XYZ file of N, CA, C and O in Angstrom:
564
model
N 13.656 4.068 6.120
C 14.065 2.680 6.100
C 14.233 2.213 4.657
O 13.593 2.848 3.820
N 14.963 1.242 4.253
C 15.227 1.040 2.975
C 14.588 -0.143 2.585
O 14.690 -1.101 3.352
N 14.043 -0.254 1.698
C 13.327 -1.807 1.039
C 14.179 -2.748 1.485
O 15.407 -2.666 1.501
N 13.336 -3.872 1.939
C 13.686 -4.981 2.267
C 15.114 -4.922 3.600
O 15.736 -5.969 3.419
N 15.489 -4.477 4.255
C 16.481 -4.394 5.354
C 15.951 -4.592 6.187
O 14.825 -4.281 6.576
N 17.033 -5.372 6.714
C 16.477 -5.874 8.610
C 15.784 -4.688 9.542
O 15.157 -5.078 10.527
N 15.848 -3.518 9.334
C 14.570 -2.673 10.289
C 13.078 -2.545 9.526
O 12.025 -2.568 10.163
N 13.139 -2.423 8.227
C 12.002 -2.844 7.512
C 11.535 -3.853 7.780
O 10.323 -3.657 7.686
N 11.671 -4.676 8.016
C 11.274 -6.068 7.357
C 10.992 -6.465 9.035
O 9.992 -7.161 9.210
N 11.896 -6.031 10.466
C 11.507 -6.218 11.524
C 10.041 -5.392 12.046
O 9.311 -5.713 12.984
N 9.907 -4.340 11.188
C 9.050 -3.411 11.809
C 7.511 -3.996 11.037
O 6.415 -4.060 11.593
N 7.935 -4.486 9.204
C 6.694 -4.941 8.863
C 6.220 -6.625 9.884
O 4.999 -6.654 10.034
N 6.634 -7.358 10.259
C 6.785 -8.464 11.022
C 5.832 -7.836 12.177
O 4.698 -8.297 12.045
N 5.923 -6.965 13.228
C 5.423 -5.892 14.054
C 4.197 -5.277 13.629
O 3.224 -5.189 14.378
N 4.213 -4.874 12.516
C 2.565 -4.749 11.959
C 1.969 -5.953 11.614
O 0.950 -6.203 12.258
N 2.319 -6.803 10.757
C 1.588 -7.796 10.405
C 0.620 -8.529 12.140
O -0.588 -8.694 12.309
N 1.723 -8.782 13.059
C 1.399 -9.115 14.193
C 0.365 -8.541 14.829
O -0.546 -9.264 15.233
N 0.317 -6.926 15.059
C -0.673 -6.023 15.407
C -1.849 -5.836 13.970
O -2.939 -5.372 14.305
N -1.759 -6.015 13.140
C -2.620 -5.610 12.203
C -3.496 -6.592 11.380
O -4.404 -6.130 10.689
N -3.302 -7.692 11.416
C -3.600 -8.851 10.434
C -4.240 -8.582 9.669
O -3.946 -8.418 8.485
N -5.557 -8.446 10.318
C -7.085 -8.340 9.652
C -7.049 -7.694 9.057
O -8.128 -7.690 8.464
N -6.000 -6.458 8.456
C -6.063 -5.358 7.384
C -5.326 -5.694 6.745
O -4.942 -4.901 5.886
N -4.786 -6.897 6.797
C -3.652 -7.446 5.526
C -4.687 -8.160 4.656
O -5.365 -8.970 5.287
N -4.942 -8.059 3.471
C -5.590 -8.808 1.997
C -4.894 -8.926 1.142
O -4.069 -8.151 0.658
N -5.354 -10.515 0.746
C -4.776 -11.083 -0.061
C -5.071 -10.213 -1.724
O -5.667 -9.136 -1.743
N -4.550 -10.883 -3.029
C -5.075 -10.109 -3.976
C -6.162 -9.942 -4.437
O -6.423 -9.171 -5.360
N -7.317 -10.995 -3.559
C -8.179 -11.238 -4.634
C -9.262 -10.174 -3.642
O -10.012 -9.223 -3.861
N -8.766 -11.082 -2.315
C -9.841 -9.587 -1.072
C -9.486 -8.052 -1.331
O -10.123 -7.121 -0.837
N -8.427 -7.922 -2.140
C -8.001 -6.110 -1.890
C -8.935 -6.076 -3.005
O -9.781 -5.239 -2.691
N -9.156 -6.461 -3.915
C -9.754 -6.324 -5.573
C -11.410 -6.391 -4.965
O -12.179 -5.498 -4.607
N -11.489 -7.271 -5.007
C -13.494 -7.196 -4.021
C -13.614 -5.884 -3.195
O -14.594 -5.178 -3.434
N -12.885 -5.552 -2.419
C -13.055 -4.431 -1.134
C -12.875 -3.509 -2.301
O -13.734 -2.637 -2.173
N -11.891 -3.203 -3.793
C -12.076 -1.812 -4.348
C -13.385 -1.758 -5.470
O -13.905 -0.802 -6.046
N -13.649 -3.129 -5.504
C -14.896 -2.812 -6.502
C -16.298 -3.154 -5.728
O -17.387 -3.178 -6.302
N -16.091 -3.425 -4.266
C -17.547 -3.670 -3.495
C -18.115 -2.508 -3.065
O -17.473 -1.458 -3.026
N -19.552 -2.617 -2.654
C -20.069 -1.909 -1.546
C -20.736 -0.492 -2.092
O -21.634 0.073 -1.468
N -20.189 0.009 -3.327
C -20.505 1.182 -4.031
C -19.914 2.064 -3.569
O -20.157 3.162 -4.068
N -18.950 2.015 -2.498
C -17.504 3.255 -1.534
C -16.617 3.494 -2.753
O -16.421 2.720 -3.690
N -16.062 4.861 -2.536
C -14.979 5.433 -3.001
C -14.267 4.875 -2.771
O -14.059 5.292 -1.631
N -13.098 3.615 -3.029
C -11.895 3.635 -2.725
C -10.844 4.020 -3.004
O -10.927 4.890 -3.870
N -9.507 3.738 -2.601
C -8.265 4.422 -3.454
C -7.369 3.454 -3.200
O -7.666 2.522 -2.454
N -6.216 3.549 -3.761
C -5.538 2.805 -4.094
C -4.169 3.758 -3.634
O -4.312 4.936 -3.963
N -2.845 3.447 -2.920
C -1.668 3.980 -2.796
C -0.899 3.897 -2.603
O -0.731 3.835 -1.385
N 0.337 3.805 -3.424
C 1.616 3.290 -4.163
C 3.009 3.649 -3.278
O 3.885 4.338 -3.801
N 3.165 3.103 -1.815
C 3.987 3.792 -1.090
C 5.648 3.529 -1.197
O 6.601 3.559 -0.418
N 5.417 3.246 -2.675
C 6.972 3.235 -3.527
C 7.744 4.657 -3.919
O 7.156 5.473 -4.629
N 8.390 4.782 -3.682
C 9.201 5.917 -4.907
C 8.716 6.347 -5.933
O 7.502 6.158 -6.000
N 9.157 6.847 -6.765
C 8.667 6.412 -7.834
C 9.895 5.807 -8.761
O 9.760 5.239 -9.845
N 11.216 6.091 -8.007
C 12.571 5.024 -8.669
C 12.401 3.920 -8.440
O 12.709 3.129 -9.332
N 11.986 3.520 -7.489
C 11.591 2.079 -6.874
C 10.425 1.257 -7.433
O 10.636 0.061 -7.633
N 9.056 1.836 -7.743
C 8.225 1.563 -8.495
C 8.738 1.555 -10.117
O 8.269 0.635 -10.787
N 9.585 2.423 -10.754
C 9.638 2.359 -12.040
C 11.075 0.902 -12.256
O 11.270 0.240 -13.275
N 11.672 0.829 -11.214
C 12.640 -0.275 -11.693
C 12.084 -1.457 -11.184
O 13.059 -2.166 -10.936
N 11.056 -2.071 -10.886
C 10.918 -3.106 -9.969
C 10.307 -3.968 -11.007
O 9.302 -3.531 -11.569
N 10.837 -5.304 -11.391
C 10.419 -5.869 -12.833
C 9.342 -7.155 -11.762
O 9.565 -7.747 -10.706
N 8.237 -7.126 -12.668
C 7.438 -8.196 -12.350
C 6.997 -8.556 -13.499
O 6.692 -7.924 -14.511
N 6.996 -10.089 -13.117
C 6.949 -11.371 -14.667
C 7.109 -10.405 -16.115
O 6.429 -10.221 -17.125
N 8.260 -9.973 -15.641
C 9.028 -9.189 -17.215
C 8.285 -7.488 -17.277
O 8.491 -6.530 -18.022
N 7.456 -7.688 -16.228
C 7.178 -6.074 -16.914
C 7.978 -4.664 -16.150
O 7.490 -4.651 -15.019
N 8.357 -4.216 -16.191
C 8.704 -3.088 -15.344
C 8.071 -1.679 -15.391
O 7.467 -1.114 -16.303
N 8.387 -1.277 -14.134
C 7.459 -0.059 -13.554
C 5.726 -0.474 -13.584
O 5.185 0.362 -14.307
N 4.883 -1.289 -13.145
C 3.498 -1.573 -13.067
C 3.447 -0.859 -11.461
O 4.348 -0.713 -10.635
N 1.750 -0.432 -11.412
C 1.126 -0.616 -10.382
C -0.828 -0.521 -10.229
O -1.628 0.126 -10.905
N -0.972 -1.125 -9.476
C -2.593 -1.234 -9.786
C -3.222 -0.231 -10.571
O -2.955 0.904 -10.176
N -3.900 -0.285 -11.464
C -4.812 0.106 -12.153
C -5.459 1.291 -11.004
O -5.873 0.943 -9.898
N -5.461 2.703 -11.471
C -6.153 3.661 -10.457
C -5.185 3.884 -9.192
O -5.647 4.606 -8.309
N -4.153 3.457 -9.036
C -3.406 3.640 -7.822
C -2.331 5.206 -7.855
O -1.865 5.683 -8.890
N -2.195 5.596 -6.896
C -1.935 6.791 -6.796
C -0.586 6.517 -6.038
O -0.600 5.749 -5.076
N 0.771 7.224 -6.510
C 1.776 7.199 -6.193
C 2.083 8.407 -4.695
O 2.366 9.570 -4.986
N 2.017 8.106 -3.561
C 2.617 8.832 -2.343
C 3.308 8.390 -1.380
O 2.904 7.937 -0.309
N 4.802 8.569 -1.904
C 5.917 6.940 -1.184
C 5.860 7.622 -0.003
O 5.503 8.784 0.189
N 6.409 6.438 1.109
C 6.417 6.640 2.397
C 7.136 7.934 3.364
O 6.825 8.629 4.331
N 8.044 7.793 2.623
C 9.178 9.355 2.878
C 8.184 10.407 2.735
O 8.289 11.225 3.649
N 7.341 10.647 1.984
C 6.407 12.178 1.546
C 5.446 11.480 2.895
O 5.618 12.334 3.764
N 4.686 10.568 3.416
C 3.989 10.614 3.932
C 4.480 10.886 6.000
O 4.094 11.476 7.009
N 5.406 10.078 5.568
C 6.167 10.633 7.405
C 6.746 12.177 7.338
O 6.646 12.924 8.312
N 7.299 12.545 6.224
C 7.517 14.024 6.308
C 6.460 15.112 5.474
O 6.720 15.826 4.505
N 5.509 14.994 6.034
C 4.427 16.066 5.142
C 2.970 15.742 5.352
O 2.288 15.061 4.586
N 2.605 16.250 6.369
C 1.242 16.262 7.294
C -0.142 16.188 5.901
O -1.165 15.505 5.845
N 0.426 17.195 4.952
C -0.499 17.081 3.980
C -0.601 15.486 3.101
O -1.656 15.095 2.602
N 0.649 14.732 3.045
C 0.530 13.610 2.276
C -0.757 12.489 3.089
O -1.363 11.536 2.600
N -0.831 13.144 4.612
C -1.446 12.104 5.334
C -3.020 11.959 5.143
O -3.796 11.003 5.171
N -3.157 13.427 4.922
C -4.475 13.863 4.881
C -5.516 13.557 3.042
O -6.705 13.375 2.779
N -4.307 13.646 2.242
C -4.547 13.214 0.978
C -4.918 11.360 1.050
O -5.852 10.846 0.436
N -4.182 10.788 1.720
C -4.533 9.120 1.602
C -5.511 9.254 2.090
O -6.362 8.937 1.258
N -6.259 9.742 3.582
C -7.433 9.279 4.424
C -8.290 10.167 3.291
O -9.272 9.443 3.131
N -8.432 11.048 2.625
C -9.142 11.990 2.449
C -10.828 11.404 1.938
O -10.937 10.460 1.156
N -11.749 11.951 2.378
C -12.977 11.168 1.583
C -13.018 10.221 1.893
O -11.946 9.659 2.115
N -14.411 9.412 2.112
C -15.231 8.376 2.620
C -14.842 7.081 1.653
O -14.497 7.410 0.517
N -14.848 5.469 1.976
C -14.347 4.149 1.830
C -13.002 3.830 2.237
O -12.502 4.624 3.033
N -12.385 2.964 1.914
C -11.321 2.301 2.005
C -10.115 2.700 1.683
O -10.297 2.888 0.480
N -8.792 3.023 1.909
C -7.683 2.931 1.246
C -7.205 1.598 1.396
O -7.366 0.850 2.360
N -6.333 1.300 -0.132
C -5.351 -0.195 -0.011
C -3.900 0.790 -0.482
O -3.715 1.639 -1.355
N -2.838 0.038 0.825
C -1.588 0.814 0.849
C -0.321 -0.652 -0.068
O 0.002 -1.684 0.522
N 0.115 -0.320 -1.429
C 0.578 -0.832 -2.090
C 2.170 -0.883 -2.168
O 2.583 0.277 -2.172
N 2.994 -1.610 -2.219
C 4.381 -1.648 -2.726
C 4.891 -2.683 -3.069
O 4.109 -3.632 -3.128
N 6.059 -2.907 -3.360
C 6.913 -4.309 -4.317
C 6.127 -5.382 -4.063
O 5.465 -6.132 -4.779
N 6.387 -5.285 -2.596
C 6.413 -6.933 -2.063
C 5.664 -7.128 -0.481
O 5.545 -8.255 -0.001
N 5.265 -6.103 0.123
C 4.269 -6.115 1.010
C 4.799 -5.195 2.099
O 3.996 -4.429 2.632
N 6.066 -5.194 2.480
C 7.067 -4.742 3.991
C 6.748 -3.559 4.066
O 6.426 -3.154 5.183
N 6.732 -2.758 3.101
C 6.756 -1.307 3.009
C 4.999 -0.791 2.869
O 4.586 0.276 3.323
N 4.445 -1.450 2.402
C 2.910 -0.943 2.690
C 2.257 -1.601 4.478
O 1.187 -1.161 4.897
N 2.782 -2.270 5.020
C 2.625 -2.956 6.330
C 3.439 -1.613 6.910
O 2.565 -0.770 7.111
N 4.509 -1.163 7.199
C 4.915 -0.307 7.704
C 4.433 0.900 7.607
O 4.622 1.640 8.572
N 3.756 1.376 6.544
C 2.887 2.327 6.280
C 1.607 2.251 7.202
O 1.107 3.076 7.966
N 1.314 1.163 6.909
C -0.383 0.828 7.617
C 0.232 1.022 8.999
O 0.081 2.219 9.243
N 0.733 0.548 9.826
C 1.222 0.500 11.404
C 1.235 1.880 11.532
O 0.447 2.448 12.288
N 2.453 2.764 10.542
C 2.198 4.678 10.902
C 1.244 5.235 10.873
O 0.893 5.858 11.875
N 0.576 5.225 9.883
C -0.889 5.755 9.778
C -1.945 5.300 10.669
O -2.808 6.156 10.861
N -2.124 4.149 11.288
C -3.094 3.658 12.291
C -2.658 4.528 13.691
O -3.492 4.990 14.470
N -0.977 4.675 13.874
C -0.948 5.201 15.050
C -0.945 6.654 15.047
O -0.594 7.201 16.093
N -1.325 7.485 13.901
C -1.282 8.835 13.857
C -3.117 9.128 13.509
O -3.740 10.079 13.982
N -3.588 8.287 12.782
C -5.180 8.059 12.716
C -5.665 7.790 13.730
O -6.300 8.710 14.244
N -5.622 6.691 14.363
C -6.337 6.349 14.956
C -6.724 4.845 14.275
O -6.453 4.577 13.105
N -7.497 3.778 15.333
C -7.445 2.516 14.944
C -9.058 2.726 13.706
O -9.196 2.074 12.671
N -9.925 3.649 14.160
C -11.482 3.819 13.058
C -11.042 3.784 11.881
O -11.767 3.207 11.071
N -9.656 4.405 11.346
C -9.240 4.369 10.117
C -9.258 2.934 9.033
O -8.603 1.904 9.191
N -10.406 3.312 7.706
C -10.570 2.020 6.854
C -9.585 2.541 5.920
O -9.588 3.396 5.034
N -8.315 1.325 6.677
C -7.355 1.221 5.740
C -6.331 -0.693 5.977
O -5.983 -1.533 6.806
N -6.326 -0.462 5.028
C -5.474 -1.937 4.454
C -4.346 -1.931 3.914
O -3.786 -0.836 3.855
N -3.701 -3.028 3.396
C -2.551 -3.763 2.964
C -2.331 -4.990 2.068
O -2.518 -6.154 2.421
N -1.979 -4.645 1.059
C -2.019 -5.582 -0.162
C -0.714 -6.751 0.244
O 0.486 -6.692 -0.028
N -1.425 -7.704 0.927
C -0.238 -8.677 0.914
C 0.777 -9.442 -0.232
O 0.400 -10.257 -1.073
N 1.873 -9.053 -0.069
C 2.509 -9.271 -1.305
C 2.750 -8.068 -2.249
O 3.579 -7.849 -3.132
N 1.966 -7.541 -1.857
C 2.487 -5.773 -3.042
C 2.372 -6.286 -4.176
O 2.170 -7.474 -4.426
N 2.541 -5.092 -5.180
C 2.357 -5.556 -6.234
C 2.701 -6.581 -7.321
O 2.389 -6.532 -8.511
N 3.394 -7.500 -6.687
C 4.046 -8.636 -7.186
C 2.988 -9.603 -7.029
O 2.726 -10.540 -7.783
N 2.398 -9.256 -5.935
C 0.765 -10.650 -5.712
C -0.155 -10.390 -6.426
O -0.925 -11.313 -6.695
N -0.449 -8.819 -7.083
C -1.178 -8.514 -7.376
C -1.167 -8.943 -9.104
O -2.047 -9.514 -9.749
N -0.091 -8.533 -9.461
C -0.208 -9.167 -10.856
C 0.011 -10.699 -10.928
O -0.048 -11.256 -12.024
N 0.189 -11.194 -10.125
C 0.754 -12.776 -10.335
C -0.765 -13.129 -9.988
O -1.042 -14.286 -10.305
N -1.790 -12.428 -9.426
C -3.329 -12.778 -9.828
C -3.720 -12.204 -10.854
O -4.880 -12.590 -11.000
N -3.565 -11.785 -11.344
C -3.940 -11.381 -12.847
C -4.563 -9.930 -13.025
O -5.081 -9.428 -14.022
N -4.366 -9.436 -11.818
C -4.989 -8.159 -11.424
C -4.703 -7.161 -12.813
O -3.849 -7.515 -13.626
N -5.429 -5.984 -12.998
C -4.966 -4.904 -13.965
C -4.538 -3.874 -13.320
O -5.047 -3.251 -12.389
N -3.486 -3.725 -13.925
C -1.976 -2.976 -13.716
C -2.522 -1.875 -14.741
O -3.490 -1.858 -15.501
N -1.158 -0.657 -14.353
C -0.996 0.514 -14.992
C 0.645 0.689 -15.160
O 1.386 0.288 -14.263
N 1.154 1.293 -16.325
C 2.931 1.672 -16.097
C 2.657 2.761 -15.028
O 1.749 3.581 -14.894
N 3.848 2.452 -14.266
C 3.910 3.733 -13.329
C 4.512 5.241 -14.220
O 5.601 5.169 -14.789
N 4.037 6.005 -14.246
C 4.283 7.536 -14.857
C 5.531 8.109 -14.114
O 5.414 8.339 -12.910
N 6.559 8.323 -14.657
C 7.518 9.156 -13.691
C 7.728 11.054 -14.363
O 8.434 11.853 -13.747
């Protein structure tokens, strides 16, 4: 599916609906990665063309601080990408531009996991995230 297009954007609409409670805002995704004393992770289900051109308040290519790049395409085609996000005990937060594409992520992975799976969704993607003041990283290509 392509960023932001009417099947994206219908299918994130479809998760948000089924999923809510795993949607966090910027400030709840930031508490859930520094609470509790859990491993969390962080994962960047951008491109990495998509992550490196995507300008937020002037900066281009950012993504959370510690976040790990495994765009959605590697994760629907490659059983191993699936097993790398769940891998190890706490939380994953599933990251991109603007929210559609980490919501569509979360909906695949819940229905190939299972609902026990502690995993989330950065509402707003990384555009919410720095517009809270969050710490960012350049994305590496």
């Amino acid at each position: 599916m392509t960023p932001g297009s009417g099947p994206m954007l219908a299918r994130a609409k479809i998760s948000r609906e089924k999923h809510g409670a795993r949607l966090l805002d910027p400030t709840k995704a930031s508490s859930l990665l520094m609470g509790d004393g859990k491993k969390s992770k962080v994962v960047d289900v951008r491109t990495a063309a998509q992550a490196a051109g995507h300008q937020i308040n002037g900066k281009a290519g950012i993504r959370p601080q510690g976040a790990v790049s495994i765009p959605l395409d590697d994760l629907v085609s490659d059983e191993a990408s699936v097993s790398a996000v769940l891998e190890g005990p706490g939380p994953t937060l599933l990251v991109c531009s603007k929210g559609p594409k980490s919501l569509v992520t979360l909906d695949y992975l819940i229905e190939i996991m299972g609902p026990d799976v502690e995993l989330y969704a950065l509402d707003g993607g990384i555009t919410a995230w720095d517009n809270a003041g969050l710490p960012t990283n350049p994305v590496e290509e």
